[in-house]
Short mmCIF file of C-alpha atoms and ligand atoms in Angstrom, two decimals:
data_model
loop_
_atom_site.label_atom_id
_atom_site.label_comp_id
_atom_site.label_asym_id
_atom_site.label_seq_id
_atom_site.Cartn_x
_atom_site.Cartn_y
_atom_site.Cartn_z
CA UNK A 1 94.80 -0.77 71.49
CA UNK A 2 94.68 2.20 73.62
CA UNK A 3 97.63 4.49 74.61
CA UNK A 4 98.11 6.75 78.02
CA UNK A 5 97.39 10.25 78.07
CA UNK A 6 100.68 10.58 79.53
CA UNK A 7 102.43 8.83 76.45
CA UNK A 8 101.27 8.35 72.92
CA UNK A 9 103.95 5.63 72.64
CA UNK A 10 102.66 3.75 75.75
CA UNK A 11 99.90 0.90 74.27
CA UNK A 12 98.69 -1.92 75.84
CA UNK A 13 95.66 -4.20 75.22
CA UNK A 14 91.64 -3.21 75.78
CA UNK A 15 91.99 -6.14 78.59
CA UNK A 16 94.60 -4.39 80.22
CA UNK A 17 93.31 -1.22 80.48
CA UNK A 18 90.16 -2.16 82.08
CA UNK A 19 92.21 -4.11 84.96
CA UNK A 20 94.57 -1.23 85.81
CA UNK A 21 92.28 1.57 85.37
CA UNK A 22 94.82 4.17 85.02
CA UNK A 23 98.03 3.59 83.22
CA UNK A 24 101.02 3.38 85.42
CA UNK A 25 102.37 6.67 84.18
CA UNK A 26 99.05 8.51 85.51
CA UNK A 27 97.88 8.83 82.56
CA UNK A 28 94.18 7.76 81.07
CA UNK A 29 93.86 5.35 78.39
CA UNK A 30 92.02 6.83 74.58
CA UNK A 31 91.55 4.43 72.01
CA UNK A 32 94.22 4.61 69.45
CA UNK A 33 91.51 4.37 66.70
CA UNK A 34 87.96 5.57 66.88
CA UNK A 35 86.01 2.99 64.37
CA UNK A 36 84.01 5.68 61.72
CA UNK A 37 80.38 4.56 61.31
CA UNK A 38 78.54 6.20 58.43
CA UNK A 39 75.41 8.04 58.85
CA UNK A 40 72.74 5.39 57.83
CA UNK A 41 74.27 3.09 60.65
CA UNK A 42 72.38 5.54 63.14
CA UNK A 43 69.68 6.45 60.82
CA UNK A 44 69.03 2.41 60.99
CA UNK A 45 69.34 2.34 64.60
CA UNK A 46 66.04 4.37 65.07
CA UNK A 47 63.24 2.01 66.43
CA UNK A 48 66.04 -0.88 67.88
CA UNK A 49 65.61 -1.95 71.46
CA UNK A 50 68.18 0.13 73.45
CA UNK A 51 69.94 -3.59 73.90
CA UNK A 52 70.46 -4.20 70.52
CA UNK A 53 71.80 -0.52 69.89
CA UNK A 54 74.37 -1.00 72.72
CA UNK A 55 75.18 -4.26 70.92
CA UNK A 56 76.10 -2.43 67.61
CA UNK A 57 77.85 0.06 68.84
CA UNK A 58 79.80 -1.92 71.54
CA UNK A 59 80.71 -4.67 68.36
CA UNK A 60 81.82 -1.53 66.71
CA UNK A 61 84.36 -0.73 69.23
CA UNK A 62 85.04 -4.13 70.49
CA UNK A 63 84.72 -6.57 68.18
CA UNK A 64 88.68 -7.40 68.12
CA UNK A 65 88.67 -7.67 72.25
CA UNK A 66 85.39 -9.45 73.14
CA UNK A 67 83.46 -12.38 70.99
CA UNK A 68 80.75 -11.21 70.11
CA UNK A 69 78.43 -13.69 72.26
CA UNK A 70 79.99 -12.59 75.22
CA UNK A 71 78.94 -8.74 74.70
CA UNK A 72 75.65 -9.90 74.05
CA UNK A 73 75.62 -11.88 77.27
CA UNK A 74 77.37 -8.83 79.07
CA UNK A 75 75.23 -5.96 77.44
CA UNK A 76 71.85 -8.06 78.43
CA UNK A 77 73.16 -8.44 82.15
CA UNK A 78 74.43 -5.20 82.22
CA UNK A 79 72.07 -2.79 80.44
CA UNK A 80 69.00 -4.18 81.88
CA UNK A 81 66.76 -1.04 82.32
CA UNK A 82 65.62 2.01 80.35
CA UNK A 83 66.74 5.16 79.21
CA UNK A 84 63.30 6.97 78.15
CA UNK A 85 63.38 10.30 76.10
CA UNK A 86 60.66 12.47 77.86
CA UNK A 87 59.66 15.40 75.18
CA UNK A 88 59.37 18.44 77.45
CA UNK A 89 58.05 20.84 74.59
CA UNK A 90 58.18 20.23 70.46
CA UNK A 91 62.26 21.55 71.14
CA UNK A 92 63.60 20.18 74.65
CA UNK A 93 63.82 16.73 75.53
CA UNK A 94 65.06 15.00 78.58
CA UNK A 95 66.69 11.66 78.69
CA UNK A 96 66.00 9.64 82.29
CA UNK A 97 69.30 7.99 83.22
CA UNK A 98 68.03 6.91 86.73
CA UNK A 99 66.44 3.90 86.03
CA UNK A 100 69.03 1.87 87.36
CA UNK A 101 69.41 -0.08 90.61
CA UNK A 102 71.13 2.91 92.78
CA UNK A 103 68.93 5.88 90.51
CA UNK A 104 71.37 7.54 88.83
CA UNK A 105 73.56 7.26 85.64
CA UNK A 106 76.76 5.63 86.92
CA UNK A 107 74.84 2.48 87.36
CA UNK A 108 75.78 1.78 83.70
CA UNK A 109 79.37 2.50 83.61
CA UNK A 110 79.53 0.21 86.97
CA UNK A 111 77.75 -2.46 85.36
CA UNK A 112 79.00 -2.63 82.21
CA UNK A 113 82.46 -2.35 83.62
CA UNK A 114 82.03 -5.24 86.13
CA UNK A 115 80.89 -7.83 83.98
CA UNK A 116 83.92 -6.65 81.50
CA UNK A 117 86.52 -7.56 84.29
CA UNK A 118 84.85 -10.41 85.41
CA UNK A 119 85.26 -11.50 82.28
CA UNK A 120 88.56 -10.97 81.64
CA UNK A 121 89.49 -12.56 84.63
CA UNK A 122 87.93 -15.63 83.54
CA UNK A 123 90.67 -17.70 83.72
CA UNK A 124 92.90 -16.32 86.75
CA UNK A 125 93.71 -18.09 89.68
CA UNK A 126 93.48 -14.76 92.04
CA UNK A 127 90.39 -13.22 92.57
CA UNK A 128 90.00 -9.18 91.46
CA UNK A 129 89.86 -7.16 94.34
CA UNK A 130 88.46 -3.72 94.16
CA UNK A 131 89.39 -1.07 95.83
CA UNK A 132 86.77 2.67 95.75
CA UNK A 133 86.87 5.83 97.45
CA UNK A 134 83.31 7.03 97.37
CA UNK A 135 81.66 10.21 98.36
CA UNK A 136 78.74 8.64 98.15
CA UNK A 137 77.25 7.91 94.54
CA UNK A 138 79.92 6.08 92.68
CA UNK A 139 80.38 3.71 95.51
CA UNK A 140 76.35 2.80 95.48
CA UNK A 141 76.55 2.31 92.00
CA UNK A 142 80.01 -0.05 92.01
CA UNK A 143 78.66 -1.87 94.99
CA UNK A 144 75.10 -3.01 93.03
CA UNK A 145 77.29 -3.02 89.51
CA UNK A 146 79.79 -5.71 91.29
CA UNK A 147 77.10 -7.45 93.26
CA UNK A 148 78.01 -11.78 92.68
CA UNK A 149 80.00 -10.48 90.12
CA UNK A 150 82.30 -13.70 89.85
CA UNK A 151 85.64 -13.39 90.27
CA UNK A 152 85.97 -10.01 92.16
CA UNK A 153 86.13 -8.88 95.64
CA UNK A 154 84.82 -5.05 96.41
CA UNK A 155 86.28 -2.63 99.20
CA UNK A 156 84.01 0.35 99.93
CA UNK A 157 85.88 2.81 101.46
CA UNK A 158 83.09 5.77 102.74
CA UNK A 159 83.98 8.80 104.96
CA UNK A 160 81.88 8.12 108.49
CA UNK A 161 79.25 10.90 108.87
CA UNK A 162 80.10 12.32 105.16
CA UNK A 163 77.04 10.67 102.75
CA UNK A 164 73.81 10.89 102.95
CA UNK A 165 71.65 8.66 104.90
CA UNK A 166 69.85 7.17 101.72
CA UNK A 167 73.61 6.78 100.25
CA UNK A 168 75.00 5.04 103.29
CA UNK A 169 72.46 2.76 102.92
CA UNK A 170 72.80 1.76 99.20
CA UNK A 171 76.28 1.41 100.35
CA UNK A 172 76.08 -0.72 103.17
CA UNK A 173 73.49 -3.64 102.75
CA UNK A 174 74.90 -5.58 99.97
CA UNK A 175 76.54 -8.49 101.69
CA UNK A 176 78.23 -11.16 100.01
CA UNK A 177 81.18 -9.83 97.83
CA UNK A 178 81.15 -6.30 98.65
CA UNK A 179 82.55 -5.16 101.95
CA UNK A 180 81.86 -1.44 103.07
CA UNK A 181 84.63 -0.04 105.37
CA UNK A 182 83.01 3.04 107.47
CA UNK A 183 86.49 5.44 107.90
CA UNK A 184 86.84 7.66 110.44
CA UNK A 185 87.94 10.53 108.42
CA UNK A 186 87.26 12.56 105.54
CA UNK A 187 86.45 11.48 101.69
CA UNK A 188 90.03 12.54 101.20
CA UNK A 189 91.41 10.39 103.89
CA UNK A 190 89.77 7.45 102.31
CA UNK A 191 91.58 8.33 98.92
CA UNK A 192 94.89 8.50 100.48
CA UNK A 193 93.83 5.05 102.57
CA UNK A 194 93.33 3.42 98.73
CA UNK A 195 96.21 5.16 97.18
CA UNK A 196 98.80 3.85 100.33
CA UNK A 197 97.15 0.75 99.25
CA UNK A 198 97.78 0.47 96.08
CA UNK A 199 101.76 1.77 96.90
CA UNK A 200 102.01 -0.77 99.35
CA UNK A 201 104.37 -3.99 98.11
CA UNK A 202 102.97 -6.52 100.52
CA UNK A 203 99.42 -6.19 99.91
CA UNK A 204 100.15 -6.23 95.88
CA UNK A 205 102.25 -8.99 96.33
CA UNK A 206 99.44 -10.72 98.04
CA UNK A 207 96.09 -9.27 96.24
CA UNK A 208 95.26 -8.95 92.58
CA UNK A 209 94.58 -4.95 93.26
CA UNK A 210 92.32 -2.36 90.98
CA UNK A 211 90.50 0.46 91.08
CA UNK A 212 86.86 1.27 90.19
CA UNK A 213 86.41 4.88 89.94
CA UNK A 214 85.30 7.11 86.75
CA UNK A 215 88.82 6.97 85.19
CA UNK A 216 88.25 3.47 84.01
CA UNK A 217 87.77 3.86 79.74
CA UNK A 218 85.32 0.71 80.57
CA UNK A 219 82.75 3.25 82.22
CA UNK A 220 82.96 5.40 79.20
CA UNK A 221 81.45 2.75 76.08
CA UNK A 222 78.07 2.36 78.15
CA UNK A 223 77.50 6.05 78.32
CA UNK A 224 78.18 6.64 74.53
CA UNK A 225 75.04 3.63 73.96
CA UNK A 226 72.66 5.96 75.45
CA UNK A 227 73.69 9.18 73.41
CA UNK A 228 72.88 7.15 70.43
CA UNK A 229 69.44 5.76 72.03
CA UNK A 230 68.37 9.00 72.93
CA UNK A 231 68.97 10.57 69.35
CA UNK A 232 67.30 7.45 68.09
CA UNK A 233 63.92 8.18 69.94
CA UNK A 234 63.61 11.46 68.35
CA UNK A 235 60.81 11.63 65.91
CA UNK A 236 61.67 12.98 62.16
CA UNK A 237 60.09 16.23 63.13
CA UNK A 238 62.62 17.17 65.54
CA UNK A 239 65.20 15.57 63.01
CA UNK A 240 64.88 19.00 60.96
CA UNK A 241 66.84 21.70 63.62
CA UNK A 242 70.15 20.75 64.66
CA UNK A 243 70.83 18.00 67.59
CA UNK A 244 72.13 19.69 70.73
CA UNK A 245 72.80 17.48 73.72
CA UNK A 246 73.14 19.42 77.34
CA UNK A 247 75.41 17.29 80.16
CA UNK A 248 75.50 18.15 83.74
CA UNK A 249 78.84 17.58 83.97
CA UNK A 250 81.97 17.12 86.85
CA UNK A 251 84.72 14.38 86.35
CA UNK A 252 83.95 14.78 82.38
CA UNK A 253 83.20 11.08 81.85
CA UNK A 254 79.48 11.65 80.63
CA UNK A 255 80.29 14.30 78.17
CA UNK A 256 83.79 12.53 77.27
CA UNK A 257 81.72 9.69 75.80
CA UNK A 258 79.31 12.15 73.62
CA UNK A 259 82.40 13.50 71.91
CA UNK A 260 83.77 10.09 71.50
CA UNK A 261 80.59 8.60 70.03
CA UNK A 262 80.46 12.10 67.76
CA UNK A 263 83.66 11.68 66.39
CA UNK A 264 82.42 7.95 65.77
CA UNK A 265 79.88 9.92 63.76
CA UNK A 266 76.61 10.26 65.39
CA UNK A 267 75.16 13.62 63.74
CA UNK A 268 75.03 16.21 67.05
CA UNK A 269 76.08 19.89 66.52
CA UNK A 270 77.19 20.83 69.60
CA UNK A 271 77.48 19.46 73.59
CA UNK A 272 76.85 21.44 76.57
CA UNK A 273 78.95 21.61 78.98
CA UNK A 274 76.80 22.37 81.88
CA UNK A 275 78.62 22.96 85.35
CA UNK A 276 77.84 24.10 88.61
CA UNK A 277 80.37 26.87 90.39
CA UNK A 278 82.86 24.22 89.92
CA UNK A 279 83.60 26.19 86.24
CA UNK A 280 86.54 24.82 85.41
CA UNK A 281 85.98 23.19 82.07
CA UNK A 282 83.73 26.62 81.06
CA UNK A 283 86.59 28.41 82.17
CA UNK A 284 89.14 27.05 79.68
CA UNK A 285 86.28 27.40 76.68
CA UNK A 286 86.39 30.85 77.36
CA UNK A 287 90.04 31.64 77.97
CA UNK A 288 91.78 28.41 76.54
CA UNK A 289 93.60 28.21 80.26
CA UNK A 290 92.99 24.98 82.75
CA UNK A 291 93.22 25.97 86.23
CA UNK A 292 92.17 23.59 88.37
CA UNK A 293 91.36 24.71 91.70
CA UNK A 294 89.43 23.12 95.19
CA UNK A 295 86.26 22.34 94.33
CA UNK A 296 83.05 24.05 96.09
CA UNK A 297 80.14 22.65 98.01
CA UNK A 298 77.04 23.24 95.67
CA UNK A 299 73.51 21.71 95.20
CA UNK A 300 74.64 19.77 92.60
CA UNK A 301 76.76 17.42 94.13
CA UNK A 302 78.23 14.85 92.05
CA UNK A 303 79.35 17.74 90.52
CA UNK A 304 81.28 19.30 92.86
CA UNK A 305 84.64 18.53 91.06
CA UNK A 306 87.71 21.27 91.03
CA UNK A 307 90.18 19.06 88.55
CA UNK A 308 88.33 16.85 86.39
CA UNK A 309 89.80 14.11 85.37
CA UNK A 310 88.70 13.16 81.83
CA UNK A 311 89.69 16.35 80.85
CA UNK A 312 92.74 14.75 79.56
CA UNK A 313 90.76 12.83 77.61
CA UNK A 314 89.32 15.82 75.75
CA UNK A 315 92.51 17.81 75.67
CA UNK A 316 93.37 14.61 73.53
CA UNK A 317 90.35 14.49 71.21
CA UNK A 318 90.67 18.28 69.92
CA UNK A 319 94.72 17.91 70.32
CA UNK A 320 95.45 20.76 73.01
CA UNK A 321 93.32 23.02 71.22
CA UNK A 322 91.03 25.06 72.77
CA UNK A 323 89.48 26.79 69.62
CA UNK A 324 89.07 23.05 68.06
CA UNK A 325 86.99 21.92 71.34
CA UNK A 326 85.29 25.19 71.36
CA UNK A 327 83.83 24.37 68.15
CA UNK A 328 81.78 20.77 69.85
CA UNK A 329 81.66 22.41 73.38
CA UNK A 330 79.68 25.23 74.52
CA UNK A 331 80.45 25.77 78.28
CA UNK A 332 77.68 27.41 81.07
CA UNK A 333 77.84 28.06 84.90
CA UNK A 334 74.61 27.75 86.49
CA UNK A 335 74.60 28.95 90.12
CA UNK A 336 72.81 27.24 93.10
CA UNK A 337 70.08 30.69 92.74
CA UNK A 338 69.74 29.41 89.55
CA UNK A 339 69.18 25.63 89.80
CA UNK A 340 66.39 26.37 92.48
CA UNK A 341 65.44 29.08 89.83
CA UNK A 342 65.20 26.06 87.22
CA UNK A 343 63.57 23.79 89.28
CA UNK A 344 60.64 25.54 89.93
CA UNK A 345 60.41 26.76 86.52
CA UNK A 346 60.78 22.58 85.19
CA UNK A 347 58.24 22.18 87.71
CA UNK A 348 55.66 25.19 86.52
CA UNK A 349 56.01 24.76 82.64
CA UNK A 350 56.12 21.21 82.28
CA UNK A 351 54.89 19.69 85.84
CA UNK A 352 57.89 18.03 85.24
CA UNK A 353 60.30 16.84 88.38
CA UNK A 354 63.80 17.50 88.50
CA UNK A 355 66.96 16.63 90.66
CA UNK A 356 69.55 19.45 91.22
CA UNK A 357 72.25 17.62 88.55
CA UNK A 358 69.11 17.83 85.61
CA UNK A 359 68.03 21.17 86.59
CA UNK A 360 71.95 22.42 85.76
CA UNK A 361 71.14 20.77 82.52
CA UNK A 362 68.48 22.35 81.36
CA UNK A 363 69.44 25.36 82.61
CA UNK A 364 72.47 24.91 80.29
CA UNK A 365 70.61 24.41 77.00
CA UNK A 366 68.53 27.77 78.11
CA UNK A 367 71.59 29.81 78.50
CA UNK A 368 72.33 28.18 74.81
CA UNK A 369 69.54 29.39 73.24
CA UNK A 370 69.79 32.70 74.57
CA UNK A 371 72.95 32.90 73.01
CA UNK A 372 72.47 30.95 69.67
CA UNK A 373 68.94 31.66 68.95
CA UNK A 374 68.42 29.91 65.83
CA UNK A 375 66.30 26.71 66.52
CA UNK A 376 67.86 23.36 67.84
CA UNK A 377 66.54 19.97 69.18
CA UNK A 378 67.71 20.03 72.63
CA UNK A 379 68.14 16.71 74.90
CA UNK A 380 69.38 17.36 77.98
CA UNK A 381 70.55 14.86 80.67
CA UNK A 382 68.44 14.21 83.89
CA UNK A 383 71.58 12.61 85.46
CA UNK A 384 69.78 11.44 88.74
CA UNK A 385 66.53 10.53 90.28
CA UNK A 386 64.46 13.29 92.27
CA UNK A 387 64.23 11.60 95.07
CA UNK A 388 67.58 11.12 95.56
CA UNK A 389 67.85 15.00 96.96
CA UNK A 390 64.57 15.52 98.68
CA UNK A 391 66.07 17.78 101.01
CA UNK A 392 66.56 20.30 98.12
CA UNK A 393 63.66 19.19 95.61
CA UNK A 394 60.89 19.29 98.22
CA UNK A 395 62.20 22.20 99.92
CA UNK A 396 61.88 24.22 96.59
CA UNK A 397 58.91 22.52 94.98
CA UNK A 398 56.56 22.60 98.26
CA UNK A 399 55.22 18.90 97.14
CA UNK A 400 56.66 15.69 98.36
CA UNK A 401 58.92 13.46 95.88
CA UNK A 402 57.56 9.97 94.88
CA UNK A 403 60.04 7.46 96.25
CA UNK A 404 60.87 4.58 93.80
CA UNK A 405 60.21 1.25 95.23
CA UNK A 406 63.53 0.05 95.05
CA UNK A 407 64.76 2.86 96.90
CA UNK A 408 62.20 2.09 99.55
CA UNK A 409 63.37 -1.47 99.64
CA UNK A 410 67.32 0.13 100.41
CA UNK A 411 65.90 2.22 103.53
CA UNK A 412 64.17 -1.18 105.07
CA UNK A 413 67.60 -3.08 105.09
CA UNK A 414 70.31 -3.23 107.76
CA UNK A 415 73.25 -1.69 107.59
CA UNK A 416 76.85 -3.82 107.74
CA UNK A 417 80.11 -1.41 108.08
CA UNK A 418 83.32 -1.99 109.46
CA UNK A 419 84.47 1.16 111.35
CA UNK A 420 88.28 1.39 110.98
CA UNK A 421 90.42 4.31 112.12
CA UNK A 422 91.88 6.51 109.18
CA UNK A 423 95.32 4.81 109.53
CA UNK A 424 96.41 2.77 106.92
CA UNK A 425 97.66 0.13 109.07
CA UNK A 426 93.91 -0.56 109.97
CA UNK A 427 92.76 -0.90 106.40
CA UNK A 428 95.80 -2.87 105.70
CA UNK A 429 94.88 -5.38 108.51
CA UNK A 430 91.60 -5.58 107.11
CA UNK A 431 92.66 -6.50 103.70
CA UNK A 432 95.43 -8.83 104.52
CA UNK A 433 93.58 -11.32 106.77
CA UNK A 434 90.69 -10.88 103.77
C1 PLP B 501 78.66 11.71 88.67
C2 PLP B 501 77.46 12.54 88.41
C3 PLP B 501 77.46 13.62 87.51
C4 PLP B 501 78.71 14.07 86.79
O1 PLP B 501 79.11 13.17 85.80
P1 PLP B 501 80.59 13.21 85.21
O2 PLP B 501 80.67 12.09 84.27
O3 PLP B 501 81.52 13.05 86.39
O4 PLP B 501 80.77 14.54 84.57
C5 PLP B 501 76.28 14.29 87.26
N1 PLP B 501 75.14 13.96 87.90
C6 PLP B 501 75.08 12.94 88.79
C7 PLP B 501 73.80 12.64 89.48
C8 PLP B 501 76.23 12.19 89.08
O5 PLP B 501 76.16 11.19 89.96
#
């Protein structure tokens, strides 16, 4: 059971939450009941294939929902590639999220998530059809995650002129179920395009409509399976200090799931909240008030969120209280002086390449030490693949960035877009003679 942020009396089934996404109050669905695992369930984790830990921990939370066959099946289609822990120095640690198809760490909530609804549309007559806004990297990572996914349709919405070349591409040269619908507008228009969607009676009436983006509780489990992976790779030496984790963070979905997977009882002192100028979340740590504001163009991109929304989800988790989350959450601001400042310094110390969104994250566990100096195992997040920003990376290191093979592949394939106007009666059009 899970209940809407909106409502503790509003419930409805794990099924039902992945479908809709967001509860129909606009609220975002928490579990009702965390399961408690004692400590010597992780301690006997330590040396499992990262499959069979997101097994245990996925029958942990969904054992009631899903047969337990069927999450092996999904968890083996879905987590099929690593999440190495790279020790930096005998303290710092980085875990590599980018080994995914699209090289970055929402491949696994996008995978895991469509082979969940797939599922659970196993015996409908409609077909799913999936509607994302994308600013660039959730939509490459929904359109790989949903690739001959059975059952479900996908509509890319992408702003014309407003991703990056490499992005457009990962975007636009699926084929088969996933359609990607070039708007000519901004990444705002094209949330307003899905929203009027969504509002619009005919087209529900006539499509089975959802939504993919990070609000979706099904994007969350994955991410907790690699906190628990990464702690599991630690050797016993770095066992002895305190487990810090440090999450370049935006929408709040990757550092939701750490606190969820905590208070499921994996043994980790505190999590970082690392931001960009986008502060928001650092801001109410210090002052215990949430002011959301625009969000500003930074580096860090993905980042680049002004009101982030699974911060309802941790408002929930501590119960409104500031000084409660305060005690889990350590917030930091790392400027775009100071991720090129961390980038070269990654790069000196370690000869160790990072992308912007990693470099906030160590950067974060720094500022942490500086301010709690006792010693602490640090893993922080590298939540994206160098080459992914080789505008920025290259520019700062002086040395090209090694381009993955399958991002080489991407870059050799033709692009298919439909250009449609921002006006919803185009998109409507589009979708009703689907
Ligand atoms: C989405 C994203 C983030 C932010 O993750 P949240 O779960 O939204 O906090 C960080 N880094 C990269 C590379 C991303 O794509």
């Amino acid at each position: 059971m899970l209940y809407s942020t909106q409502n503790k009396n509003h419930t409805v089934s794990f099924k039902e939450a992945v479908l809709s996404g967001l509860a129909s109050d606009g609220g975002l669905y928490m579990p009702v009941e965390l399961p408690q695992l004692p400590a010597d369930f992780f301690v006997q984790l330590r040396g499992k294939s990262f499959s069979e830990i997101a097994y245990e921990i996925a029958h942990a939370l969904l054992a009631a929902d899903i047969p337990d066959e069927v999450l092996r099946r999904i968890i083996d289609q879905a987590i099929n590639f690593d999440a190495p822990l790279v020790k930096l120095d005998e303290e710092t640690y980085v875990l590599e999220l980018f080994h995914g198809p699209t090289l970055a760490f929402k491949d696994f909530g996008a995978r895991f998530m469509a082979r969940l609804m797939s599922y659970f549309m196993r015996d409908s007559a409609r077909e799913l059809t999936l509607l994302v806004a994308t600013s660039g990297d959730t939509g490459s990572a929904v359109a790989h995650g949903f690739f001959n996914v059975p059952g479900i349709r996908v509509f890319i919405l992408y702003p014309s002129g407003g991703v990056s070349p490499t992005q457009e591409k990962m975007l636009t040269t699926m084929g088969g179920n996933i359609t990607a619908l070039e708007i000519q507008g901004t990444f705002d228009d094209c949330q307003t395009l899905v929203k009027q969607a969504f509002n619009d009676p005919e087209l529900s009436q006539k499509l089975f409509l959802s939504s993919a983006n990070s609000i979706n509780i099904a994007r969350l489990i994955p991410q907790m399976f690699y906190y628990v992976y990464g702690w599991t790779q630690l050797s016993d030496a770095a066992f002895t200090h305190p487990v810090v984790f440090s999450v370049p963070s935006g929408n709040f979905g990757n550092l939701t799931a750490g606190l969820m997977i905590k208070r499921m009882g994996l043994p980790v002192t505190r999590f970082l909240a690392a931001c960009n100028a986008n502060d928001i979340v650092v801001e109410y740590l210090r002052t215990g008030a949430f002011t959301p504001r625009p969000s500003v163009k930074t580096l860090s991109n993905a980042m680049d969120v002004g009101s982030p929304s699974n911060f309802a989800r941790m408002l929930e988790l501590y119960g409104h209280d500031a000084g409660a989350m305060r005690e889990d959450v350590y917030g930091v601001r790392c400027a775009d002086e100071e991720t090129r400042a961390t980038l070269k310094e990654v790069h000196d110390r370690y000869g160790y390449v990072l992308d912007p969104h990693g470099a906030v994250g160590y950067f974060g566990l720094k500022q942490y030490r500086a301010a709690y100096p006792t010693p602490c195992t640090g893993i922080f997040f590298e939540t994206a693949h160098p080459a992914k920003f080789p505008e920025i990376v290259e520019k700062v290191l002086g040395i090209p960035v090694e381009v993955p093979a399958r991002m080489r592949e991407y870059l050799q394939k033709e692009k298919h877009a439909a250009r449609i106007s921002n006006n919803f009666f185009a998109l409507k059009q589009v979708l009703m003679v689907s």
